[in-house]
Coordinates of C-alpha atoms in Angstrom, one line a residue:
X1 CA 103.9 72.4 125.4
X2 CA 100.7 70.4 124.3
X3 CA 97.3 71.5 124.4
X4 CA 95.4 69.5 126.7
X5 CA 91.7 69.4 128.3
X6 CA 92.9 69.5 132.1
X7 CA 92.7 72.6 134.1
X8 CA 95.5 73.5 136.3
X9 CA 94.4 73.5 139.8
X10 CA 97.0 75.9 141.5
X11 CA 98.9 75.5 144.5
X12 CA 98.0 76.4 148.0
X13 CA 98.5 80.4 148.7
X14 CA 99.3 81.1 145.4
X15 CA 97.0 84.0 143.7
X16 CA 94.0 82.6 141.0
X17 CA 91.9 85.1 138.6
X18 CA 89.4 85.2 141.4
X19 CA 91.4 86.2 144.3
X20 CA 93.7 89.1 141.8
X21 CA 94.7 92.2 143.6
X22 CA 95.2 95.2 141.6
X23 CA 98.4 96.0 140.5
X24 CA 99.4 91.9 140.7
X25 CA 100.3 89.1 138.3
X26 CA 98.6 85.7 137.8
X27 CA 100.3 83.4 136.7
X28 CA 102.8 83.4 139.0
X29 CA 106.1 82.2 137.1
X30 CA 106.0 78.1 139.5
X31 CA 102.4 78.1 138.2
X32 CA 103.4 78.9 134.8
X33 CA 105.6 76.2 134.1
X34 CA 102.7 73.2 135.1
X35 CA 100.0 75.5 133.0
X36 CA 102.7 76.3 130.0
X37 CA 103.2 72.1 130.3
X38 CA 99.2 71.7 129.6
X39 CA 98.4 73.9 127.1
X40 CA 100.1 75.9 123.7
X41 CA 98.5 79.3 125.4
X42 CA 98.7 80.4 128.6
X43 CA 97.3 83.9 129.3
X44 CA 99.4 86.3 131.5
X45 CA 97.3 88.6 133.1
X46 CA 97.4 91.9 135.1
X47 CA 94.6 93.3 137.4
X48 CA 94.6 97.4 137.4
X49 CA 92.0 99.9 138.8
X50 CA 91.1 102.4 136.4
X51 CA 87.6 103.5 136.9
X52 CA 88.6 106.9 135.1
X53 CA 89.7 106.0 131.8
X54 CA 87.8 105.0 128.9
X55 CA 88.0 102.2 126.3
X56 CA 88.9 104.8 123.2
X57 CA 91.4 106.0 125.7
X58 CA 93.0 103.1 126.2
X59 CA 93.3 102.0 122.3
X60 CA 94.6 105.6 121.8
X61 CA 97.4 105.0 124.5
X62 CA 98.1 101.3 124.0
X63 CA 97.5 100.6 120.5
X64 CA 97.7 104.2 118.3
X65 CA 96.2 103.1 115.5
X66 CA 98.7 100.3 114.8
X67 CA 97.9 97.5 112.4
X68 CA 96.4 94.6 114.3
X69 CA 94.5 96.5 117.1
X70 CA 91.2 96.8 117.5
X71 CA 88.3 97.7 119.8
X72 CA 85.1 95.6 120.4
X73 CA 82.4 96.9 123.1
X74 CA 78.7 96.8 123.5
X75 CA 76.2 98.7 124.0
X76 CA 72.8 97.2 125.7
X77 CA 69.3 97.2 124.4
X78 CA 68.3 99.3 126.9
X79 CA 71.0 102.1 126.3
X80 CA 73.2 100.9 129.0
X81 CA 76.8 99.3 127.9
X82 CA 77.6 96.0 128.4
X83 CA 80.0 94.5 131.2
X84 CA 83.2 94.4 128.9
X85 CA 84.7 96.4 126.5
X86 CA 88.1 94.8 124.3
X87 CA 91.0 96.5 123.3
X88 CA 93.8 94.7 120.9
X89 CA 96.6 96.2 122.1
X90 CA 99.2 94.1 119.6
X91 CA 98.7 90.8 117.8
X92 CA 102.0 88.6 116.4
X93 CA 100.6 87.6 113.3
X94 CA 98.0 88.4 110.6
X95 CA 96.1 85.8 108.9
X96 CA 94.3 86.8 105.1
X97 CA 94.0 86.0 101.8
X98 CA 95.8 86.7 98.4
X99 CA 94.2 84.6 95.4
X100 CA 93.5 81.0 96.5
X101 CA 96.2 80.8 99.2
X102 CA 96.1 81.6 102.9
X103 CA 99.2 84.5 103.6
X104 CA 100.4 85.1 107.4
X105 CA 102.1 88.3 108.1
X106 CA 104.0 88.0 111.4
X107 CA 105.6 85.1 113.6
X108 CA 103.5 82.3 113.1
X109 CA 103.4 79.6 115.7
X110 CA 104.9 76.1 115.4
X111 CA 102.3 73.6 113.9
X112 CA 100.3 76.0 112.2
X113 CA 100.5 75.8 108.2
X114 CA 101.8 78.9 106.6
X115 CA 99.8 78.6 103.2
X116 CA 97.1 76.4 101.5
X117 CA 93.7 76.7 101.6
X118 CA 92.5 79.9 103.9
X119 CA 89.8 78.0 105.6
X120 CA 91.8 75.0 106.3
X121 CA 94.5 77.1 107.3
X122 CA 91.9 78.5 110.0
X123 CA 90.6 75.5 111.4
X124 CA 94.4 74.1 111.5
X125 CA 95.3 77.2 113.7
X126 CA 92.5 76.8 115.6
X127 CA 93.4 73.1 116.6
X128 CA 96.6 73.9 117.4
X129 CA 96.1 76.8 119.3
X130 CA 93.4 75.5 121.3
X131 CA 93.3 76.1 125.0
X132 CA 90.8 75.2 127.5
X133 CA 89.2 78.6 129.2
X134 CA 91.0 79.2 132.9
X135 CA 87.6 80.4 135.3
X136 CA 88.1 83.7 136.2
X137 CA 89.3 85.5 134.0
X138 CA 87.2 87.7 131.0
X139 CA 85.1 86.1 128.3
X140 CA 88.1 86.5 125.7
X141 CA 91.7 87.0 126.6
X142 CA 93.3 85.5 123.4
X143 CA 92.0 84.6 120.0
X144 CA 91.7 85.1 116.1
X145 CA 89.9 88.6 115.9
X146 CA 88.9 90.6 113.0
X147 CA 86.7 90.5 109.5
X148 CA 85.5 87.9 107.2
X149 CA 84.1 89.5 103.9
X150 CA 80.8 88.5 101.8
X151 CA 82.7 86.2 99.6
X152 CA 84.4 83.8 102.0
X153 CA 81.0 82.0 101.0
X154 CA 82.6 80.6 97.8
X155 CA 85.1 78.8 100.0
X156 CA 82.3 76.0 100.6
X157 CA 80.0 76.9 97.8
X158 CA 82.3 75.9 94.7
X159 CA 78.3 76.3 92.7
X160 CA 78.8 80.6 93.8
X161 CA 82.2 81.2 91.5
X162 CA 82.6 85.1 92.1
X163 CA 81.1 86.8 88.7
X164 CA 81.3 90.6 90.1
X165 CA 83.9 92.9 89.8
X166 CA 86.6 93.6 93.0
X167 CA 86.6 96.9 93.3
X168 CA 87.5 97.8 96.7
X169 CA 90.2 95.3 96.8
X170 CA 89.9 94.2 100.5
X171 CA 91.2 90.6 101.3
X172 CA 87.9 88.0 102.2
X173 CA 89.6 87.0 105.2
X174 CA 91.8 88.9 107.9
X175 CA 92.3 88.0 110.9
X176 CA 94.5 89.0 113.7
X177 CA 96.0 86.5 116.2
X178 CA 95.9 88.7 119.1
X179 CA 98.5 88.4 121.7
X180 CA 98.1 91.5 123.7
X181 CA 94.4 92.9 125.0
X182 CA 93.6 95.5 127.6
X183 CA 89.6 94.5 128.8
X184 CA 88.2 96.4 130.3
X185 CA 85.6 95.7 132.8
X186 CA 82.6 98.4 133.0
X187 CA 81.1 96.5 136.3
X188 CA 83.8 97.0 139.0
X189 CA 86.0 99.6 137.1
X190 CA 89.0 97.2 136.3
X191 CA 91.0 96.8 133.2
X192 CA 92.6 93.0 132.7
X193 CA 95.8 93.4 130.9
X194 CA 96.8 90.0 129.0
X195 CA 100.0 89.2 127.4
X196 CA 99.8 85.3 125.8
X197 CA 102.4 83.1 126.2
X198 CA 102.2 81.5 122.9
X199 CA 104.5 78.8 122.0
X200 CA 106.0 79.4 118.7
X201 CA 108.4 76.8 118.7
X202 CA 107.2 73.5 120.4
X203 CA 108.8 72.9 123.1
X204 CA 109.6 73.1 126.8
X205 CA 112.8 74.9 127.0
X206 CA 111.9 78.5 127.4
X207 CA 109.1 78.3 129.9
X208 CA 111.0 81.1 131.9
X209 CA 111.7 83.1 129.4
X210 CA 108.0 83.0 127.8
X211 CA 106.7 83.8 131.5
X212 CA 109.6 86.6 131.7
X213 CA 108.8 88.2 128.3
X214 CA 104.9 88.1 129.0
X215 CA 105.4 90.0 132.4
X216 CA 107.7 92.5 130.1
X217 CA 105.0 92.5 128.2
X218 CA 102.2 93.9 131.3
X219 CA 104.9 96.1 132.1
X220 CA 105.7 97.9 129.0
X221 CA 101.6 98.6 128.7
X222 CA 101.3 99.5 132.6
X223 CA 104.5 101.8 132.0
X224 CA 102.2 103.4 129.5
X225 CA 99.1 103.8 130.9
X226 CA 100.8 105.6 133.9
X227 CA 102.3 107.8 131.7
X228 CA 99.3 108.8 129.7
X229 CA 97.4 108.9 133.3
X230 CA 98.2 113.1 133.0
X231 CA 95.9 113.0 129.8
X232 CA 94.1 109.4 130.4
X233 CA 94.7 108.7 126.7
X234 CA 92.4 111.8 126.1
X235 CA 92.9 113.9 122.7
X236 CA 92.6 117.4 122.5
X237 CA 89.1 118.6 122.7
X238 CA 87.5 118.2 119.2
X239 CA 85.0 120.9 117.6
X240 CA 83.1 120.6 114.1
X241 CA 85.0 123.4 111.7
X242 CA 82.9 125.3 108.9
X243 CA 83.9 123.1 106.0
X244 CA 81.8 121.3 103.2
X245 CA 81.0 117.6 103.8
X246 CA 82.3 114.9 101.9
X247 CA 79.8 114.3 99.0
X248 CA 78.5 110.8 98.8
X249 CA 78.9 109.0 95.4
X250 CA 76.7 106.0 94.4
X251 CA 77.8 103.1 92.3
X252 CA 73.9 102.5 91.2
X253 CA 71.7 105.0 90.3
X254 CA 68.1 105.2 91.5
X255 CA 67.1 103.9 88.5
X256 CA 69.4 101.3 88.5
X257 CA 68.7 100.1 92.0
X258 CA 65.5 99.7 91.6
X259 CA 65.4 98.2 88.5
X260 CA 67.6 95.5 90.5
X261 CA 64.2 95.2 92.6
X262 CA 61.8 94.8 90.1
X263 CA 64.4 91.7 88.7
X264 CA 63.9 90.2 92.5
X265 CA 60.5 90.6 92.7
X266 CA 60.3 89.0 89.0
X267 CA 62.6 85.7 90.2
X268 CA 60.2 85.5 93.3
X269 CA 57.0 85.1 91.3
X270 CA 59.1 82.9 89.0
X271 CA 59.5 80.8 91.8
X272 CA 63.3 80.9 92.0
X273 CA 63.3 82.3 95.6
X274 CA 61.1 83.3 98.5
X275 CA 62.8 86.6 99.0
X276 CA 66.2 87.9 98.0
X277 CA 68.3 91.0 99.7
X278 CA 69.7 93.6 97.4
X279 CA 72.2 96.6 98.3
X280 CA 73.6 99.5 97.1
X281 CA 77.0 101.2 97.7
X282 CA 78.0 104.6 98.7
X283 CA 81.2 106.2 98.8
X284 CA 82.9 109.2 99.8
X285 CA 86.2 110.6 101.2
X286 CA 87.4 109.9 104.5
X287 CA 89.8 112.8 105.4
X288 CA 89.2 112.1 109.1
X289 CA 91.3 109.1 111.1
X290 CA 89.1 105.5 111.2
X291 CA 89.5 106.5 115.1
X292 CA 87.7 109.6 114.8
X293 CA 84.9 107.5 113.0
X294 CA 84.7 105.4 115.6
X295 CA 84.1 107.7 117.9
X296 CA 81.2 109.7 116.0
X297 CA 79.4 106.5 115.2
X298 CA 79.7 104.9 118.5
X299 CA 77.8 108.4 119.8
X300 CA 75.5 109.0 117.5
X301 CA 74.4 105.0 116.9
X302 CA 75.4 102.8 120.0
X303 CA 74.6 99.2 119.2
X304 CA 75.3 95.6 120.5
X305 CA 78.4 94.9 118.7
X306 CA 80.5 98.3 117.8
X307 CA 83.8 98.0 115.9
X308 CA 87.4 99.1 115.0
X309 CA 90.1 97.2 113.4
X310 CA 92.8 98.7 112.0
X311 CA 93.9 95.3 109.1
X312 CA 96.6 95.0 106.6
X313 CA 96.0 93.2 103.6
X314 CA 98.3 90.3 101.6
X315 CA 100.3 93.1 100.8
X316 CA 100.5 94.7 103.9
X317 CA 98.3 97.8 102.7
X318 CA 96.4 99.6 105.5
X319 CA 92.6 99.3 105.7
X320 CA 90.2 100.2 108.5
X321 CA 86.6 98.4 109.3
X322 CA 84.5 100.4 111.2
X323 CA 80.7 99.9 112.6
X324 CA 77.8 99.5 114.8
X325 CA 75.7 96.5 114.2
X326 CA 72.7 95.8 115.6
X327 CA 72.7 92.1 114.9
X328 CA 74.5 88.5 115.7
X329 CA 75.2 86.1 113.0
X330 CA 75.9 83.2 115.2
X331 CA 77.7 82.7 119.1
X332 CA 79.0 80.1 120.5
X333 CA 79.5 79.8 123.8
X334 CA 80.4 76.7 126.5
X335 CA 79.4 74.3 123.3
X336 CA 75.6 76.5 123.1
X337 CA 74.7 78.0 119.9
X338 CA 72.9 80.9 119.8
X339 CA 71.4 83.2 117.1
X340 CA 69.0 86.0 117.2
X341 CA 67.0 86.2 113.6
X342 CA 66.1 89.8 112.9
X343 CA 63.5 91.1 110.4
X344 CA 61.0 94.1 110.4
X345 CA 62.2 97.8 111.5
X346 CA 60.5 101.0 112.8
X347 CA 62.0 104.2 113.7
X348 CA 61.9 104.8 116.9
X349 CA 59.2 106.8 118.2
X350 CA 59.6 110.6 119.6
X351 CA 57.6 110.1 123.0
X352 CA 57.2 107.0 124.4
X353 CA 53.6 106.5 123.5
X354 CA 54.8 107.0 120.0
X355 CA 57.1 104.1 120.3
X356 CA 55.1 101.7 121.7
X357 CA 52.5 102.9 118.6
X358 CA 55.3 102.1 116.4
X359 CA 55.9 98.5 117.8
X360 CA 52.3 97.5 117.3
X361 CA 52.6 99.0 114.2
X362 CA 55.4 96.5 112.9
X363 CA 53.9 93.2 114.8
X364 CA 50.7 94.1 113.1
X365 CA 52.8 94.5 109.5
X366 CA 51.8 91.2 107.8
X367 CA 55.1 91.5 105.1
X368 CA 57.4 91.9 108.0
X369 CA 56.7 89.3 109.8
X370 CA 56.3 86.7 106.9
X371 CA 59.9 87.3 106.2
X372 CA 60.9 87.1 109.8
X373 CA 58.9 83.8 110.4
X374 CA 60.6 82.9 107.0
X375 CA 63.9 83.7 108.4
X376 CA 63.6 82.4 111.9
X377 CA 62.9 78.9 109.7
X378 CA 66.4 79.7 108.2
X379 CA 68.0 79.9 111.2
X380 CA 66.5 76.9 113.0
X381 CA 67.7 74.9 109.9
X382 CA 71.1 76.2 109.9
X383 CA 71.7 74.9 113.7
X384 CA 70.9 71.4 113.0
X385 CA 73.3 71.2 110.6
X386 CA 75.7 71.6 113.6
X387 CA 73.6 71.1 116.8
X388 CA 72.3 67.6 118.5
X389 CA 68.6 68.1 116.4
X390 CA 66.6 67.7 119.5
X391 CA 67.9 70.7 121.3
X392 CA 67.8 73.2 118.0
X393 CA 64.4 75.4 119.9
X394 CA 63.0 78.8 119.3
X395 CA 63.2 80.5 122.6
X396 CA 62.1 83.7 122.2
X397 CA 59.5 84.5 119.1
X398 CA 58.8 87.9 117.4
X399 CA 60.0 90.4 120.2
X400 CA 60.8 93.8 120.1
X401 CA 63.8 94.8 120.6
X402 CA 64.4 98.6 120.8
X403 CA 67.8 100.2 119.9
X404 CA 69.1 104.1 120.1
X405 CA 67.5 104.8 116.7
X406 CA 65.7 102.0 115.1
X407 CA 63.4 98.5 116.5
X408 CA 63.2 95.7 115.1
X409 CA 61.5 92.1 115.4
X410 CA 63.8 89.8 116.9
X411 CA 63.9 86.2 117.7
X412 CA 66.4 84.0 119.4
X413 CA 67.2 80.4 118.0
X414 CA 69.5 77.9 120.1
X415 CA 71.0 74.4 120.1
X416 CA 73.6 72.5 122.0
X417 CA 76.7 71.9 119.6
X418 CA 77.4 68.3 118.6
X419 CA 80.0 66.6 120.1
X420 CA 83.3 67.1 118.4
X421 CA 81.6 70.1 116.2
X422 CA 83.7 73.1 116.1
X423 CA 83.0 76.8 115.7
X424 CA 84.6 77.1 112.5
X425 CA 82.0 74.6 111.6
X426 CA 79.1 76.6 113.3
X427 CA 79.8 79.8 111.1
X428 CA 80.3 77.3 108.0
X429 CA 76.3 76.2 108.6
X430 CA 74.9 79.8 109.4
X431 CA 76.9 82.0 106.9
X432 CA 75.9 84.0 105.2
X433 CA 73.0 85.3 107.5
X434 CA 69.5 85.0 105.9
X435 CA 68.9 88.5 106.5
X436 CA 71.8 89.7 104.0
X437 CA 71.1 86.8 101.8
X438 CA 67.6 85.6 101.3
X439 CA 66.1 82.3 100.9
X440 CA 66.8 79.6 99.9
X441 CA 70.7 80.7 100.3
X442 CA 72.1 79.4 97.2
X443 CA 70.6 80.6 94.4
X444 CA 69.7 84.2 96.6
X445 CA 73.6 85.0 96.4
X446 CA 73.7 83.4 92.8
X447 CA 70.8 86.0 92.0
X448 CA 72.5 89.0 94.0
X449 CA 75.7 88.1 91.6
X450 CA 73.6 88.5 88.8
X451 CA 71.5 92.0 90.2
X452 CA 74.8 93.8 92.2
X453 CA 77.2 95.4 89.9
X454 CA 80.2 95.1 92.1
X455 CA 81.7 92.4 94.7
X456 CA 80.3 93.4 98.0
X457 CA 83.6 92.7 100.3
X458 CA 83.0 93.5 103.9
X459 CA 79.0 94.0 103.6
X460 CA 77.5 91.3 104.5
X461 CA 80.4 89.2 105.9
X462 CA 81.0 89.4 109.9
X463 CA 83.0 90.8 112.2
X464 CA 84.4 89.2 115.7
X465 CA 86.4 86.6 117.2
X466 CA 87.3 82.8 117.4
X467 CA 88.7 82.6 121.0
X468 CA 91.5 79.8 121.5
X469 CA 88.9 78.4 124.0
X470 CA 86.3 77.1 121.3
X471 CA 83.8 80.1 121.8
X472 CA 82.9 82.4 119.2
X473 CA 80.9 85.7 119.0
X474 CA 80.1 87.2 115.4
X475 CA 77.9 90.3 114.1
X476 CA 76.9 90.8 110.8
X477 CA 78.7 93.7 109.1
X478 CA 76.5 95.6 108.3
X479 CA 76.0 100.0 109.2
X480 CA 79.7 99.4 108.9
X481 CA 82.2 101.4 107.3
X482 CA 85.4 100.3 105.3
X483 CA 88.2 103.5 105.2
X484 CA 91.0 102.5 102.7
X485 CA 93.5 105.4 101.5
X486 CA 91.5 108.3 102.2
X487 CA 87.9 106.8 101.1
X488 CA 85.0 105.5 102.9
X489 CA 82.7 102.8 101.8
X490 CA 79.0 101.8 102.9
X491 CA 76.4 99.5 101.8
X492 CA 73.1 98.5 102.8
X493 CA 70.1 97.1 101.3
X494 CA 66.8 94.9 102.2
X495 CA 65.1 91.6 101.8
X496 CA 62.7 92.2 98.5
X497 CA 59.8 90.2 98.6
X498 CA 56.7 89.7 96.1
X499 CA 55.1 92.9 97.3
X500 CA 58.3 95.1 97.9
X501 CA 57.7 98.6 96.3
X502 CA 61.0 99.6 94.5
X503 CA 61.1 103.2 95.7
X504 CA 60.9 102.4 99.3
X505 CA 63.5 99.8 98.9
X506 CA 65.6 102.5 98.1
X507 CA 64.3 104.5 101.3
X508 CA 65.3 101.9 103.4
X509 CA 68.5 101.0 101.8
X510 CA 69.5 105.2 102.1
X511 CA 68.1 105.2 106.0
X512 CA 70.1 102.3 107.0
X513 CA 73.6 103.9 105.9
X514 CA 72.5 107.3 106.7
X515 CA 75.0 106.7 110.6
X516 CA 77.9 105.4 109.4
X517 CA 77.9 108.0 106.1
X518 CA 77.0 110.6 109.0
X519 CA 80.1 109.5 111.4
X520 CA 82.4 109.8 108.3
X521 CA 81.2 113.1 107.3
X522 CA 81.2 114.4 111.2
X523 CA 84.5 113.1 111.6
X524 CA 86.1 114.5 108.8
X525 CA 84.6 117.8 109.7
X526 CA 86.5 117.5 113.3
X527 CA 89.5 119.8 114.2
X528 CA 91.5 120.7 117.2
X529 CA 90.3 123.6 119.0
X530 CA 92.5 126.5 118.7

């Protein structure tokens, strides 16, 4: 198997994604062997109706929590969800990090370096796992999919050596090569259910068997969902018991925090940066199953981009990454590159003329938008570092964009990716986001080093996927939530300009990890009803 640009054209009478029945199998195993031929990855799918059953459903039949699962979905602006929802039902290998050196857990295809460098060792799989996308079929059926923390920075910025303690231990870098996905298809009440053919050895000799084991594969997970069809994958009704909340610790005090503030506001006047953004950390116990998180945050605070991966780390520890983020580092899609710049919040209102008081309010707010002009700049800078420069335009400018809880100023930034530019490249140029950083990028992170007591880990990093088809889709981690042995970690902060007032700064930082504190205390406060 090679990978190769062509598209298999199939033969006459023979079913394509587009024509799928429910209940059949594309490919078939004749149009397997010229696609297998083509291309490293060949995606094995399986049409089912199943308009009753629900995405947290599905994980909880499918994938239980496993390591290497995960569910992605989407919640619209407008309150509606999005057409697809993902659910990593099995992945055959782990990529992450120990020290300097890139560590796979798993079976690790042929070609693909087992160590070195992490971010070589990425773009390497990457390469060799590339596949062109079949038509037809869901916008991701295959890919790398999971978290890449704050710190990955120092990969390509050997000036930003690490200075702040580790403390909650979490690798810079895991990703899962997932093999096995249920999507699930919110429009015409469908769930696709993929099993990759992924050629781990490099040749042509088991094209049957791969095609065999891949159908075993939809099997084994239709055999499943049919028997949880008496419960659809639903738990036990849930009620909150009468038991005292976890209490939330902080690693800075008040005072601390916004002393940290008034030392930004100081290197702004001293000219060292336009604005920096500063966080704080809270952290409680997590009695309650990452699932159960999930499930309270994606109620109380629906968002664009909401979250679960359940991740090992180089040592094959347990660790959970859970959130609801309202905003997109960087996408890239059929060789576009798209980012959405967002700066400026408001509550939202509690009648609707409230709310449209309140987004007046903010466009009128002279501070918020000089730092979202400031970081719309950022952004248009970042994509023609990768992007053919006459195509990097702003195509939407200072909207409001109104969420379950919160609105905020958004823009949206594009370009059209150079040729032979990858999307490993793409996050390279726009990562760390502006918004978690500040401005100008460098010596903001070297200045959050020197104001931050501890290593931030997942704050701040991203969360998605790099899809074997070159496309890439990933949010910001941010109102996110990492569970490890028992305890629960958030962090938040704000961009501190010249005029920031220290005591708000804390405000806001509190407000914007009041929902995922609140789904971990809800969740830990669920039980069984008797």
């Amino acid at each position: 198997m090679t990978a190769a640009p062509a598209q298999h054209l199939p033969r006459a009478g023979s079913p394509t994604p587009h024509t799928l029945v429910w209940g059949e199998t594309w490919p078939v195993l004749e149009d397997f062997r010229t696609l297998a031929g083509e291309r490293r990855v060949v995606p094995v799918v399986r049409r089912l109706l199943a308009d009753d059953v629900t995405p947290v459903g599905l994980y909880r039949t499918l994938a239980a929590s496993r390591p290497g699962t995960f569910i992605m979905e989407s919640a619209e602006i407008d309150g509606g969800w999005s057409r697809y929802s993902f659910i990593g039902v099995a992945s055959r290998a782990t990529l992450t990090v120990d020290g300097d050196l890139a560590v796979w857990h798993g079976d690790v295809p042929a070609g693909v370096p087992t160590t070195g460098d992490p971010l070589e060792v990425l773009e390497a799989t990457l390469r060799v796992l590339h596949t062109e996308a079949i038509d037809g079929l869901p916008p991701l059926t295959g890919g790398l999919v999971g978290a890449l923390g704050w710190d990955v920075v120092r990969r390509w910025e050997p000036t930003l050596p690490a200075t702040t303690p580790d403390e909650l231990g979490v690798p810079e870098m895991t990703l899962c090569l997932a093999s096995d996905l249920a999507v699930v298809d919110h429009v015409d009440g469908s769930v696709w259910l993929v099993a990759n053919a992924i050629n781990f050895d490099d040749t042509v000799d088991r094209m049957d068997e791969a095609h065999a084991d891949a159908v075993r594969r939809l099997d084994d997970m239709e055999a499943r969902l049919v028997a949880g069809a008496g419960t659809g994958g639903i738990d036990v009704p849930r009620v909150l018991v009468d038991t005292p909340e976890p209490e939330l610790e902080f690693r800075s005090t008040r005072e601390e925090f916004e002393e940290a503030v008034r030392q930004g506001k100081k290197a702004i006047v001293d000219g060292e940066v336009f604005q920096v953004v500063l966080s704080q950390r809270l952290d409680l116990e997590c009695t309650a199953s990452p699932l159960d998180v999930y499930r309270v945050l994606r109620t109380i605070n629906p968002s664009p981009y909401m979250y679960y991966f359940q991740l090992v780390d180089a040592a094959g520890a347990d660790f959970a990454v859970v959130g609801s983020s309202p905003e997109t580092l960087v996408k890239v899609t059929d060789r576009r590159v798209v980012t959405f710049p967002i700066a400026g919040s408001r509550p939202r209102g509690a009648t609707p003329a409230e709310d449209v008081e309140l987004g007046i309010e903010l466009l009128a707010d002279a501070k918020e938008l000089s730092e979202h002009i400031m970081l719309v700049d950022l952004s248009r800078n970042d994509l023609v570092k990768v992007c053919e420069p006459a195509t990097v335009e702003v195509v939407e400018f200072m909207a409001i964009k109104r969420f379950s809880h919160i609105m905020h100023i958004s823009s949206t930034v594009v370009g059209a990716l150079r040729e032979r530019a990858t999307a490993l490249e793409v996050f390279r140029a726009a990562f760390p986001a502006g918004t978690l950083s500040g401005a100008p990028k460098p010596r903001a992170i070297a200045l959050i080093d020197e104001l931050e007591p501890a290593s931030r880990g997942i704050y701040g990093g991203t969360v998605g996927y790099f899809a074997f088809d070159g496309t890439m889709d990933m949010a910001i981690a941010i109102r996110t939530a990492l569970i490890r042995a028992g305890r629960a970690s958030v962090q938040a902060g704000g961009g501190i300009v010249a005029d920031s007032v220290p005591a708000l700064e804390y405000a806001e930082s509190r407000n914007k990890a009041a929902a995922a504190v609140r789904a971990v205390q809800v969740a830990s406060r669920l039980a069984a009803r008797a």
